[in-house]
PDB file of C-alpha atoms in Angstrom:
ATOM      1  CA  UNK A   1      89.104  72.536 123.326  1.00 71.00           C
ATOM      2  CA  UNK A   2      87.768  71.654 120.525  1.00 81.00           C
ATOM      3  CA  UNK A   3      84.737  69.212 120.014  1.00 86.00           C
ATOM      4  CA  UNK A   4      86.980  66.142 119.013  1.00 89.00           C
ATOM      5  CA  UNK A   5      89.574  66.936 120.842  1.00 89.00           C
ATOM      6  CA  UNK A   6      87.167  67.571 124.055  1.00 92.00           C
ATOM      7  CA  UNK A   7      85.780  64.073 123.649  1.00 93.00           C
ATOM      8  CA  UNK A   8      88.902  62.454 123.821  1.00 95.00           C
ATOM      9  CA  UNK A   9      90.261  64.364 127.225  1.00 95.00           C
ATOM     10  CA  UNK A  10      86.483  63.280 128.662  1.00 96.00           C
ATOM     11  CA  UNK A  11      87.524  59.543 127.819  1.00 96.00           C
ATOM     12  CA  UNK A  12      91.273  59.858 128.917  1.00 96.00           C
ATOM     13  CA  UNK A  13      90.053  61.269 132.397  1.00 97.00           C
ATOM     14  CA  UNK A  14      86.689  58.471 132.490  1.00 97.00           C
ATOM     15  CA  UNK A  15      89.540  55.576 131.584  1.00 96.00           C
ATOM     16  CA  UNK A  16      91.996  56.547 133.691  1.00 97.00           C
ATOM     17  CA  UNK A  17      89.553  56.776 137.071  1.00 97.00           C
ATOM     18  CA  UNK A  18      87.664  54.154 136.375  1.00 96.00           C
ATOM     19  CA  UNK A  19      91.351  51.962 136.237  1.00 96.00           C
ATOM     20  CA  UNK A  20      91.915  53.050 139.468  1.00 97.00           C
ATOM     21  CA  UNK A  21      88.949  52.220 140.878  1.00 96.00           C
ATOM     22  CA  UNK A  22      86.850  55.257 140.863  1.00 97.00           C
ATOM     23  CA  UNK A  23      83.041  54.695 140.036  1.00 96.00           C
ATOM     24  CA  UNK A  24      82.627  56.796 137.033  1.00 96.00           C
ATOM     25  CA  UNK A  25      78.916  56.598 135.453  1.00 96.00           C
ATOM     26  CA  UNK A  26      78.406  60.464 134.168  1.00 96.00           C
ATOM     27  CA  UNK A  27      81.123  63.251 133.181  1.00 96.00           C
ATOM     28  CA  UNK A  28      80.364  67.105 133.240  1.00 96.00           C
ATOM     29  CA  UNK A  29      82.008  69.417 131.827  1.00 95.00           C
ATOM     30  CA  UNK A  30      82.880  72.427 134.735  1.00 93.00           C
ATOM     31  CA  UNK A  31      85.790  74.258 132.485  1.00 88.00           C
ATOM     32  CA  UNK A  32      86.917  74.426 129.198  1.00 87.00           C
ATOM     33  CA  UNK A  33      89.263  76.523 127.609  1.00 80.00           C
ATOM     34  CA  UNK A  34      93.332  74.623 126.373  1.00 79.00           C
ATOM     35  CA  UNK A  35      92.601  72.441 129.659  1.00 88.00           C
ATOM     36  CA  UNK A  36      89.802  71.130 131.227  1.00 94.00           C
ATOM     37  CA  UNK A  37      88.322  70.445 134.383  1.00 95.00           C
ATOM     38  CA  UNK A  38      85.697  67.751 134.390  1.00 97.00           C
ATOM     39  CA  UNK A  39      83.700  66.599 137.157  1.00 97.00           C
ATOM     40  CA  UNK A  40      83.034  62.807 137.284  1.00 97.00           C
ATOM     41  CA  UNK A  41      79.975  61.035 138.879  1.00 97.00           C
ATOM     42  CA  UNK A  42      79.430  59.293 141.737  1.00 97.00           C
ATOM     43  CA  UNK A  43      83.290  59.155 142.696  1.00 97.00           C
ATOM     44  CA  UNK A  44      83.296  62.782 143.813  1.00 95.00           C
ATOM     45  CA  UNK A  45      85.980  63.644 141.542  1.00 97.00           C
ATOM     46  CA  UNK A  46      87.868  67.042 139.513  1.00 97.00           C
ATOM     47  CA  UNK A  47      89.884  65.481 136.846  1.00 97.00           C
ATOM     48  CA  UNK A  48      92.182  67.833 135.716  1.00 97.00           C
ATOM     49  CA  UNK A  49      92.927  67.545 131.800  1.00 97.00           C
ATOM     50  CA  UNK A  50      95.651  69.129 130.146  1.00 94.00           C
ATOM     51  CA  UNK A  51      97.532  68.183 126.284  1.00 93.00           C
ATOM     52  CA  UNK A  52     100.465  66.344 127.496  1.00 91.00           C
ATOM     53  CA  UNK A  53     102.881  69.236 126.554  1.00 90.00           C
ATOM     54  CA  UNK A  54     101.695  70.511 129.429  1.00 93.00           C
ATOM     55  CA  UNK A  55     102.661  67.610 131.225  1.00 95.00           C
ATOM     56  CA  UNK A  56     105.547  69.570 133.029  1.00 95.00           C
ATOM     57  CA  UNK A  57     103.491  72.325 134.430  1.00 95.00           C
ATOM     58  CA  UNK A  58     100.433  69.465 135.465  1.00 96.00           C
ATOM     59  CA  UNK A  59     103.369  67.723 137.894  1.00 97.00           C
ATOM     60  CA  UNK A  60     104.151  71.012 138.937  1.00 97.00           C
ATOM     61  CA  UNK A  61     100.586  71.547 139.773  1.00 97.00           C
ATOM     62  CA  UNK A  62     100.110  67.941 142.140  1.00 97.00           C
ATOM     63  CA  UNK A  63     103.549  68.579 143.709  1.00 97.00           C
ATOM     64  CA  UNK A  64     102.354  72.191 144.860  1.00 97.00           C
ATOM     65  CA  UNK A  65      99.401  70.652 145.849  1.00 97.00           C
ATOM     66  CA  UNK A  66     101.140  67.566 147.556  1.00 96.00           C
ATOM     67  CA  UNK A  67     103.095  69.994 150.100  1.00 97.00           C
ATOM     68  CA  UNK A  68     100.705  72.530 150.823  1.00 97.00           C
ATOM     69  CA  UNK A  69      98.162  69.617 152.485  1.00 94.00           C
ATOM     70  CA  UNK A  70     101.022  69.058 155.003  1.00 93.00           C
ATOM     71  CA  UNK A  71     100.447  72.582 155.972  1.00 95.00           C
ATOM     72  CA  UNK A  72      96.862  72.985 155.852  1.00 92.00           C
ATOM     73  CA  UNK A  73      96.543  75.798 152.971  1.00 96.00           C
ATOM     74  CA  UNK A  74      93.556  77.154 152.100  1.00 97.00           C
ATOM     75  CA  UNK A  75      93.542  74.969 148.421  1.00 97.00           C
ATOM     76  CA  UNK A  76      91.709  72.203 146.584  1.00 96.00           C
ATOM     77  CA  UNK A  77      93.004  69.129 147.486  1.00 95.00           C
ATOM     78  CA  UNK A  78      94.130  65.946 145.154  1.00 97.00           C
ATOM     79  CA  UNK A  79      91.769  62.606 145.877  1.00 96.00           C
ATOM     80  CA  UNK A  80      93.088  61.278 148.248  1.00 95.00           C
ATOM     81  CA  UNK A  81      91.754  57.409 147.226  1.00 95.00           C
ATOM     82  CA  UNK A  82      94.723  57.628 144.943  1.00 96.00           C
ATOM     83  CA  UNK A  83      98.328  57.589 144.166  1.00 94.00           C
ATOM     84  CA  UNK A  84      98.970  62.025 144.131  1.00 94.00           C
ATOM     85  CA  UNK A  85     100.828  62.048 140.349  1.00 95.00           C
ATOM     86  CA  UNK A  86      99.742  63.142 136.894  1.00 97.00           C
ATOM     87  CA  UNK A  87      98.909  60.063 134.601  1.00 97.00           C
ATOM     88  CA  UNK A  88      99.628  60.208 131.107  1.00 96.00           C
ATOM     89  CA  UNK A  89      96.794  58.752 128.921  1.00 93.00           C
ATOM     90  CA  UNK A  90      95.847  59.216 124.892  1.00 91.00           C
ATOM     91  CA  UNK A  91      98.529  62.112 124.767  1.00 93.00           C
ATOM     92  CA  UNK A  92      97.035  63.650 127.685  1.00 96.00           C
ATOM     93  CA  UNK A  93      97.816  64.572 131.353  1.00 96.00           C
ATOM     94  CA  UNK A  94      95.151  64.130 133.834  1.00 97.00           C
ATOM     95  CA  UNK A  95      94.972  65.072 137.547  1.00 97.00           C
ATOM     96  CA  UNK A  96      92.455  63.616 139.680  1.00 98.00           C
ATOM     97  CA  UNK A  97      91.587  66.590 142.764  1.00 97.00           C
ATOM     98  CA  UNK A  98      88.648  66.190 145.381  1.00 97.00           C
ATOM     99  CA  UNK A  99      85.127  67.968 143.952  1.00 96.00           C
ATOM    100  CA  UNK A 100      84.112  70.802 146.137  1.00 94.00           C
ATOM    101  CA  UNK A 101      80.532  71.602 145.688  1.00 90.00           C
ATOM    102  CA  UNK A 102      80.270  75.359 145.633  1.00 87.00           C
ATOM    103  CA  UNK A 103      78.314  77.142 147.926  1.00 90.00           C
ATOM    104  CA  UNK A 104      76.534  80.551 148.194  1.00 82.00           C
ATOM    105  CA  UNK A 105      77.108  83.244 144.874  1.00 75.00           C
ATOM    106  CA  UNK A 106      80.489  85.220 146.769  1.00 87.00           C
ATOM    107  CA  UNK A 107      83.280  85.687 148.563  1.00 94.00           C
ATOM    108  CA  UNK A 108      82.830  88.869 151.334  1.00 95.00           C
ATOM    109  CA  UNK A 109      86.068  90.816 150.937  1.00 97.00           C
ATOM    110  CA  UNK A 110      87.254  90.282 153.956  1.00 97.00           C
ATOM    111  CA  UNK A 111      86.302  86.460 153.760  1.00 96.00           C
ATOM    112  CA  UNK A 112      88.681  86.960 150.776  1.00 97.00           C
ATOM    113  CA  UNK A 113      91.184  88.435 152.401  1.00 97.00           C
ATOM    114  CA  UNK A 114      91.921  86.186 155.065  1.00 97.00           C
ATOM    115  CA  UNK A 115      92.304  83.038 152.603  1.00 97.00           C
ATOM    116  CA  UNK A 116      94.818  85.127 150.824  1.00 98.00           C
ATOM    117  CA  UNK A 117      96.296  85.894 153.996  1.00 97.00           C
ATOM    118  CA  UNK A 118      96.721  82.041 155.434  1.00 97.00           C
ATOM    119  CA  UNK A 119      97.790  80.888 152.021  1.00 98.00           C
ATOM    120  CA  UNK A 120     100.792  83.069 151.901  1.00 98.00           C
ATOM    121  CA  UNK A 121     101.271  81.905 155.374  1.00 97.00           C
ATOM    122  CA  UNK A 122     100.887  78.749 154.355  1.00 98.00           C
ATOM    123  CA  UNK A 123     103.593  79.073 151.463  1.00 98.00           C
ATOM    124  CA  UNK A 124     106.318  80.313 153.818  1.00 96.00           C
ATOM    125  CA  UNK A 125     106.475  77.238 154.911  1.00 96.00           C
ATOM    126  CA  UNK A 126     106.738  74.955 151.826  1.00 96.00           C
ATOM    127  CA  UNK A 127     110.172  74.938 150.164  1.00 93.00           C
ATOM    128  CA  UNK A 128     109.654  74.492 146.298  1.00 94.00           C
ATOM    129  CA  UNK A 129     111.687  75.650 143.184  1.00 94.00           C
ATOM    130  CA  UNK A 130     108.892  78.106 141.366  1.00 95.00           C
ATOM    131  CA  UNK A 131     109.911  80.505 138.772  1.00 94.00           C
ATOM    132  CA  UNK A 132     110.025  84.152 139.821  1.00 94.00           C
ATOM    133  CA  UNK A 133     107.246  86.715 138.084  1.00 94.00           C
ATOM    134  CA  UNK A 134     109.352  88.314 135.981  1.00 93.00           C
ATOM    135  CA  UNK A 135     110.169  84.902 134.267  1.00 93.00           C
ATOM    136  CA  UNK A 136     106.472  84.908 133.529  1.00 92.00           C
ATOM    137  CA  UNK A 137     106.771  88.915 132.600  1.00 94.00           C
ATOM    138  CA  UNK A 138     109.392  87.411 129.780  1.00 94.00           C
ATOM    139  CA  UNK A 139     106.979  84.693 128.324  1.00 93.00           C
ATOM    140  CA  UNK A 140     104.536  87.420 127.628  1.00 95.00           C
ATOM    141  CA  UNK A 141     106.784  90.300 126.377  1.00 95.00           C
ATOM    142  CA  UNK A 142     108.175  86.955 123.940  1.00 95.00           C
ATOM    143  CA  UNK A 143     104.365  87.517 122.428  1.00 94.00           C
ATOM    144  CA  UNK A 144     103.908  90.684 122.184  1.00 95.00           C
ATOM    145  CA  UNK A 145     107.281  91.103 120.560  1.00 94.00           C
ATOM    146  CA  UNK A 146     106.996  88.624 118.265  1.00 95.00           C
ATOM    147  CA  UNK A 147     104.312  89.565 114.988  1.00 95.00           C
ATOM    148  CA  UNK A 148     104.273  86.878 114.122  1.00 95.00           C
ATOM    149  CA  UNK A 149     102.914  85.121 117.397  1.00 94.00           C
ATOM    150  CA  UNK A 150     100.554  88.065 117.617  1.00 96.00           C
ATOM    151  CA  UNK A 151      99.532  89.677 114.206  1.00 96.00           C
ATOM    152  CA  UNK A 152      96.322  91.477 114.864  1.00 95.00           C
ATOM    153  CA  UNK A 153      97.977  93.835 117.363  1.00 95.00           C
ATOM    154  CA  UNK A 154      98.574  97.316 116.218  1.00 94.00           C
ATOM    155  CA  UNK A 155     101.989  99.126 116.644  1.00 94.00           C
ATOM    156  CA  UNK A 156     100.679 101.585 119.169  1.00 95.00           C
ATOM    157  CA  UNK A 157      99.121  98.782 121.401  1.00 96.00           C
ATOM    158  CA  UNK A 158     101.815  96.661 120.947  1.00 96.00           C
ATOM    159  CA  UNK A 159     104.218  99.700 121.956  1.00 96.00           C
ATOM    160  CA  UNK A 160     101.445 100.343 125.064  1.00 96.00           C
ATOM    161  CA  UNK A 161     101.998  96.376 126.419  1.00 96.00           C
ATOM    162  CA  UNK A 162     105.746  96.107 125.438  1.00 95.00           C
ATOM    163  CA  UNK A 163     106.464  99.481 127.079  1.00 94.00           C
ATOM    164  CA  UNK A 164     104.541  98.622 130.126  1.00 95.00           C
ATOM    165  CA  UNK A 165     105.212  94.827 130.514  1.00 95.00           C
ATOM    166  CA  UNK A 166     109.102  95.642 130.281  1.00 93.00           C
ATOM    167  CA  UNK A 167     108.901  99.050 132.841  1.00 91.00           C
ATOM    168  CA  UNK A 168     106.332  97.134 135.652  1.00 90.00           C
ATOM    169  CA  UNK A 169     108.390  94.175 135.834  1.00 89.00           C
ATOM    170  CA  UNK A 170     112.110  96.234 136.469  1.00 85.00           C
ATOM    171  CA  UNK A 171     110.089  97.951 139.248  1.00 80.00           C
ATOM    172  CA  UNK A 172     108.509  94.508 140.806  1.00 80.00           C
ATOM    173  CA  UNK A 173     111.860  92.650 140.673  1.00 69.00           C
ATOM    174  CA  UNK A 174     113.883  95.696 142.403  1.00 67.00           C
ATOM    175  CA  UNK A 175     113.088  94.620 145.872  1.00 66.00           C
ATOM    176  CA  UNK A 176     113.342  90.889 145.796  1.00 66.00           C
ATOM    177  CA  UNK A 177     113.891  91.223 150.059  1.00 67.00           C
ATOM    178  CA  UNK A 178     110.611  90.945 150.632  1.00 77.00           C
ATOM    179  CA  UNK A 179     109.372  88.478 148.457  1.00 91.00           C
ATOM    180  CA  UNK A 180     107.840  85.060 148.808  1.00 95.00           C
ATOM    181  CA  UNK A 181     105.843  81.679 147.183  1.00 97.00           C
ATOM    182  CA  UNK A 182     102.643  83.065 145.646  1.00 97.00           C
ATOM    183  CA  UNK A 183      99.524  81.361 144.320  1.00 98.00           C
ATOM    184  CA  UNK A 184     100.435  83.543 140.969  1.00 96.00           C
ATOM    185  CA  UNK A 185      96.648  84.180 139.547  1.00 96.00           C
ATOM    186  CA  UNK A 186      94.289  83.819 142.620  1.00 97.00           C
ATOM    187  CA  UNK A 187      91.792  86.324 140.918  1.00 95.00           C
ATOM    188  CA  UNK A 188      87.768  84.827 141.542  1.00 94.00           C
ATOM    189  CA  UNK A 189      88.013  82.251 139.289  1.00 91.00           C
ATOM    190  CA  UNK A 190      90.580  81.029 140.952  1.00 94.00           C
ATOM    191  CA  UNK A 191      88.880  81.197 144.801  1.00 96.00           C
ATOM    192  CA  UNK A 192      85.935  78.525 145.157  1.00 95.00           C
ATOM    193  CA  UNK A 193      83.631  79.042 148.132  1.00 95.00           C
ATOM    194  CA  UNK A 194      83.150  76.252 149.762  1.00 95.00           C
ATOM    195  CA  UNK A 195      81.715  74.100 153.053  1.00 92.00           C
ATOM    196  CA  UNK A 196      84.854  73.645 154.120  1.00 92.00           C
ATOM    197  CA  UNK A 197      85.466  77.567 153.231  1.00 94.00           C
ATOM    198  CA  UNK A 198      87.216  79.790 150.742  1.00 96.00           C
ATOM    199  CA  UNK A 199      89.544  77.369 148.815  1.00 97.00           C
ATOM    200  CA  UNK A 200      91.956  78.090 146.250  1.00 97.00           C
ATOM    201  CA  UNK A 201      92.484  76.013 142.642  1.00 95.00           C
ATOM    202  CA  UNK A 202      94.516  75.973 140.111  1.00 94.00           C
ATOM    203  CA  UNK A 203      98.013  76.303 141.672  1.00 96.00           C
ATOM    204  CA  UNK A 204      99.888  75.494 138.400  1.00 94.00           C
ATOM    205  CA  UNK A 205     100.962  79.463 138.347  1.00 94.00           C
ATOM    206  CA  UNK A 206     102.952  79.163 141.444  1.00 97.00           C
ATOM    207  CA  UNK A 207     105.559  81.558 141.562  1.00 96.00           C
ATOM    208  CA  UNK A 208     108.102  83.845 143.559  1.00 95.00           C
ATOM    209  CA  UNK A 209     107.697  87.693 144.440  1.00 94.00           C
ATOM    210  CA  UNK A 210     105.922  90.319 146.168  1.00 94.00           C
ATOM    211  CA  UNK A 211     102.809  89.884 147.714  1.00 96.00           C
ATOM    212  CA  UNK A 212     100.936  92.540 145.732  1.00 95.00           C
ATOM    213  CA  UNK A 213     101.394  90.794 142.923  1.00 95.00           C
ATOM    214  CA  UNK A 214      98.514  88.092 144.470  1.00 97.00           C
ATOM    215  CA  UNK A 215      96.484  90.956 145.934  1.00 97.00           C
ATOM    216  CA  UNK A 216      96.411  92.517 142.433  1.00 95.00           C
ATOM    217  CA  UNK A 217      94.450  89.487 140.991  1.00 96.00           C
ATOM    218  CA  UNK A 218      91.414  89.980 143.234  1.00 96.00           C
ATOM    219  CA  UNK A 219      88.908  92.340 143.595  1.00 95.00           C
ATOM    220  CA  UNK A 220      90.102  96.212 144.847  1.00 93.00           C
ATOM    221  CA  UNK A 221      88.188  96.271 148.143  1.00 96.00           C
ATOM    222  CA  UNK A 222      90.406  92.787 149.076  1.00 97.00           C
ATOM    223  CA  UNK A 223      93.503  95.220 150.081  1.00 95.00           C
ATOM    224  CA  UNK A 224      91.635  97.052 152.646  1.00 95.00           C
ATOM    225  CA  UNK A 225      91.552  93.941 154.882  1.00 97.00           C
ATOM    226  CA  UNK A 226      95.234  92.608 153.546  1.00 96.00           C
ATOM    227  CA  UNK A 227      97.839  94.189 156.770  1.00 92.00           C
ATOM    228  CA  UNK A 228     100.453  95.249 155.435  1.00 90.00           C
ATOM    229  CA  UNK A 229     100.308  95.474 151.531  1.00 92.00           C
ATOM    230  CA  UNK A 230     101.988  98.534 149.374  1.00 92.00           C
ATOM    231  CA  UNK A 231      99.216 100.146 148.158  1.00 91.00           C
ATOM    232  CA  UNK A 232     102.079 101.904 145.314  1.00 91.00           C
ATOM    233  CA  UNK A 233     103.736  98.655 144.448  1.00 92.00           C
ATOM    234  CA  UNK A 234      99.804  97.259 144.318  1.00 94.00           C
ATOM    235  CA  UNK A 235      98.925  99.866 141.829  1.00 93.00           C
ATOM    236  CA  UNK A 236     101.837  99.063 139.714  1.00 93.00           C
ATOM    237  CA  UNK A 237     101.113  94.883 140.049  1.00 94.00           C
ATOM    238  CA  UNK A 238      97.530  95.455 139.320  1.00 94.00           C
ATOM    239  CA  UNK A 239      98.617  97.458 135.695  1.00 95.00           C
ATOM    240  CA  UNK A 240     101.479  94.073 135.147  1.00 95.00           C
ATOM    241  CA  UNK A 241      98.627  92.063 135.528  1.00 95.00           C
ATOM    242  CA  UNK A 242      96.304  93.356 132.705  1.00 95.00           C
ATOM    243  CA  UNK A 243      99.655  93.688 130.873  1.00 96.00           C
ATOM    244  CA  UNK A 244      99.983  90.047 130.829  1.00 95.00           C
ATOM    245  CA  UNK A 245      96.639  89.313 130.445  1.00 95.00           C
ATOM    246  CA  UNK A 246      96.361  91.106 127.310  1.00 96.00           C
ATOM    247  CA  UNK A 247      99.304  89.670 126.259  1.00 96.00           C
ATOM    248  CA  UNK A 248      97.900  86.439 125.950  1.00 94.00           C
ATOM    249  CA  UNK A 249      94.792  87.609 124.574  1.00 95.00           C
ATOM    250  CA  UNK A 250      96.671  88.847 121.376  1.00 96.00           C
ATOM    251  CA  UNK A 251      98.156  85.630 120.192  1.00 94.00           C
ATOM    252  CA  UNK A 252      97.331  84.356 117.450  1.00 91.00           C
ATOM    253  CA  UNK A 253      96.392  80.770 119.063  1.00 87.00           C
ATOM    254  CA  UNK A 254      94.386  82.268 121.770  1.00 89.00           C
ATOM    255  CA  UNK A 255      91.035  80.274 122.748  1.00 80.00           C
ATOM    256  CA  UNK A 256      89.485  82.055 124.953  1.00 84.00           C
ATOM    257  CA  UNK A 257      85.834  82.578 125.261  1.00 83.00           C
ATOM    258  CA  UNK A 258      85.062  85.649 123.913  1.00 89.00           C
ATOM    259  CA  UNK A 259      88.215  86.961 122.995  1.00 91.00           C
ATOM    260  CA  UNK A 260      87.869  89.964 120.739  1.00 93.00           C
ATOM    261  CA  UNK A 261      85.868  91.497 124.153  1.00 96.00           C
ATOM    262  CA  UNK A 262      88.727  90.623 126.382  1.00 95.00           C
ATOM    263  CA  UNK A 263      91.377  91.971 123.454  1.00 95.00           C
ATOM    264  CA  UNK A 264      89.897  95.561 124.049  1.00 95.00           C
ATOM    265  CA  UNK A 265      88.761  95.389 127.537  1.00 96.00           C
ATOM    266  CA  UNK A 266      92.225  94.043 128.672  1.00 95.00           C
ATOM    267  CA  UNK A 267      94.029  96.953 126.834  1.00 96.00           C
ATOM    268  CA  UNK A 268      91.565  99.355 128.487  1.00 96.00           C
ATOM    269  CA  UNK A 269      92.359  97.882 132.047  1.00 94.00           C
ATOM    270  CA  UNK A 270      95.846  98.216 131.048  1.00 95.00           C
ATOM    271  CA  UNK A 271      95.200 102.239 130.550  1.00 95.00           C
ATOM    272  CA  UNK A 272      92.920 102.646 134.009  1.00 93.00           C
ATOM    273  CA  UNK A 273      95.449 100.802 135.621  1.00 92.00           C
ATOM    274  CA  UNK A 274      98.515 103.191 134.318  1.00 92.00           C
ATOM    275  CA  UNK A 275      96.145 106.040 135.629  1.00 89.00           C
ATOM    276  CA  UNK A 276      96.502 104.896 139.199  1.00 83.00           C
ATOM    277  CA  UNK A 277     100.401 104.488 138.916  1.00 81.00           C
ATOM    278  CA  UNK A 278     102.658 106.879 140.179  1.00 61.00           C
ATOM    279  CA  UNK A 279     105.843 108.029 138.347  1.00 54.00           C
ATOM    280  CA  UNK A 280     108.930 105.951 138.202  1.00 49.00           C
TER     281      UNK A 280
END
């Protein structure tokens, strides 16, 4: 966010704790990008800040949250000192989640594995209306499609992520059989290691379809200790996934860190990936 505007989601989230209770003497920053994530002091708190035209997706994000405690999932959990709902404050939406203090620098594969593995589980078992990936597909063929969402992307790149955003997600969506509640983006970022163990955040990307599209976020060795998983139908997630990553990259609004870097590293992914495809 920007400086002003980064100020003002620190207060909304300090106000808004410290009305319900919450001792809040010091706020540090943990994430920052078109949301935050701030941690508050001494109250042991993640508040989760987001414009309030997100608003819709941050209740999406508590209620996910909200059913998969009742099944013990592998995810951060809201505090529970306080009423579980998004409060609106200063024209913005704040969450307020349990901190996790991090432990150790990774996540073993197979450590990895296994939290993927219970949180599906876990899903099963949680009935929630959640878009289906190739709603999410759309939204980012919408940018790339669009020049004037995303001017600075040449014809043959924008050909390149059109082409493959549109061919990937016909091939995903065939089978829909098989398909179930998925975290949506559980890449590293997304996978905190814990005390209490492996835990996944930011469940706002909750979604329907195959579970390679999950195992495509993390790291490659992850699928040699996930039973089960279509290594073909991986390959092909795995290439959808830089797709849509680029995708974002290239609009014109765009604030991520670094972004010319990720512009031309996501559109080389997008190539390797291809590589590993097979036809069809």
């Amino acid at each position: 966010m920007e400086p002003s505007r980064l100020r003002r989601a620190v207060q909304a989230a300090r106000s808004t704790a410290s009305e319900l209770g919450l001792q809040v003497d010091d706020v540090a920053v943990v994430h920052d990008s078109d949301r935050v994530a701030l941690r508050l002091v001494p109250c042991g708190v993640l508040a989760r800040v987001a414009p309030s035209g997100h608003l819709a997706d941050s209740e999406f994000e508590v209620e996910v949250a909200r059913l998969l405690a009742d099944v013990d999932a592998p995810v951060a959990g809201l505090d529970l000192r306080v009423e579980p709902r998004v409060h609106v404050r200063d024209a913005f939406a704040v969450s307020l989640w349990t901190y996790y203090e991090p432990v150790g620098s990774s996540i073993a594969p197979a450590d990895y594995a296994d939290a993927l593995l219970r949180h599906h589980a876990a899903l099963r078992r949680i009935d929630l209306d959640a878009p289906h990936v190739t709603d999410r597909v759309a939204a980012a063929q919408g940018e790339v499609s669009d020049r004037e969402r995303s001017p600075e992307l040449s014809g043959a790149d924008r050909e390149l992520l059109r082409g493959t955003l549109a061919g990937l997600s016909a091939a995903v969506g065939v089978d829909r059989a098989g398909e179930q509640l998925l975290h949506g983006e559980p890449h590293p970022g997304n996978l905190l290691n814990t005390r209490r163990g492996p835990l996944f955040v930011d469940l706002a990307t909750c979604c329907r379809g195959p579970v390679e599209f999950d195992l495509a976020h993390a790291p490659e060795e992850v699928a040699e200790h996930y039973a089960g998983a279509d290594l073909e139908l991986l390959h092909r997630c795995r290439a959808l996934n830089w797709a849509m990553f680029s995708a974002w990259r290239w609009r014109r609004d765009d604030r991520m860190p670094d972004r010319d870097h990720w512009r031309a590293e996501g559109l080389r992914r997008v190539r390797a990936a291809l590589d590993h495809c097979g036809p069809g």
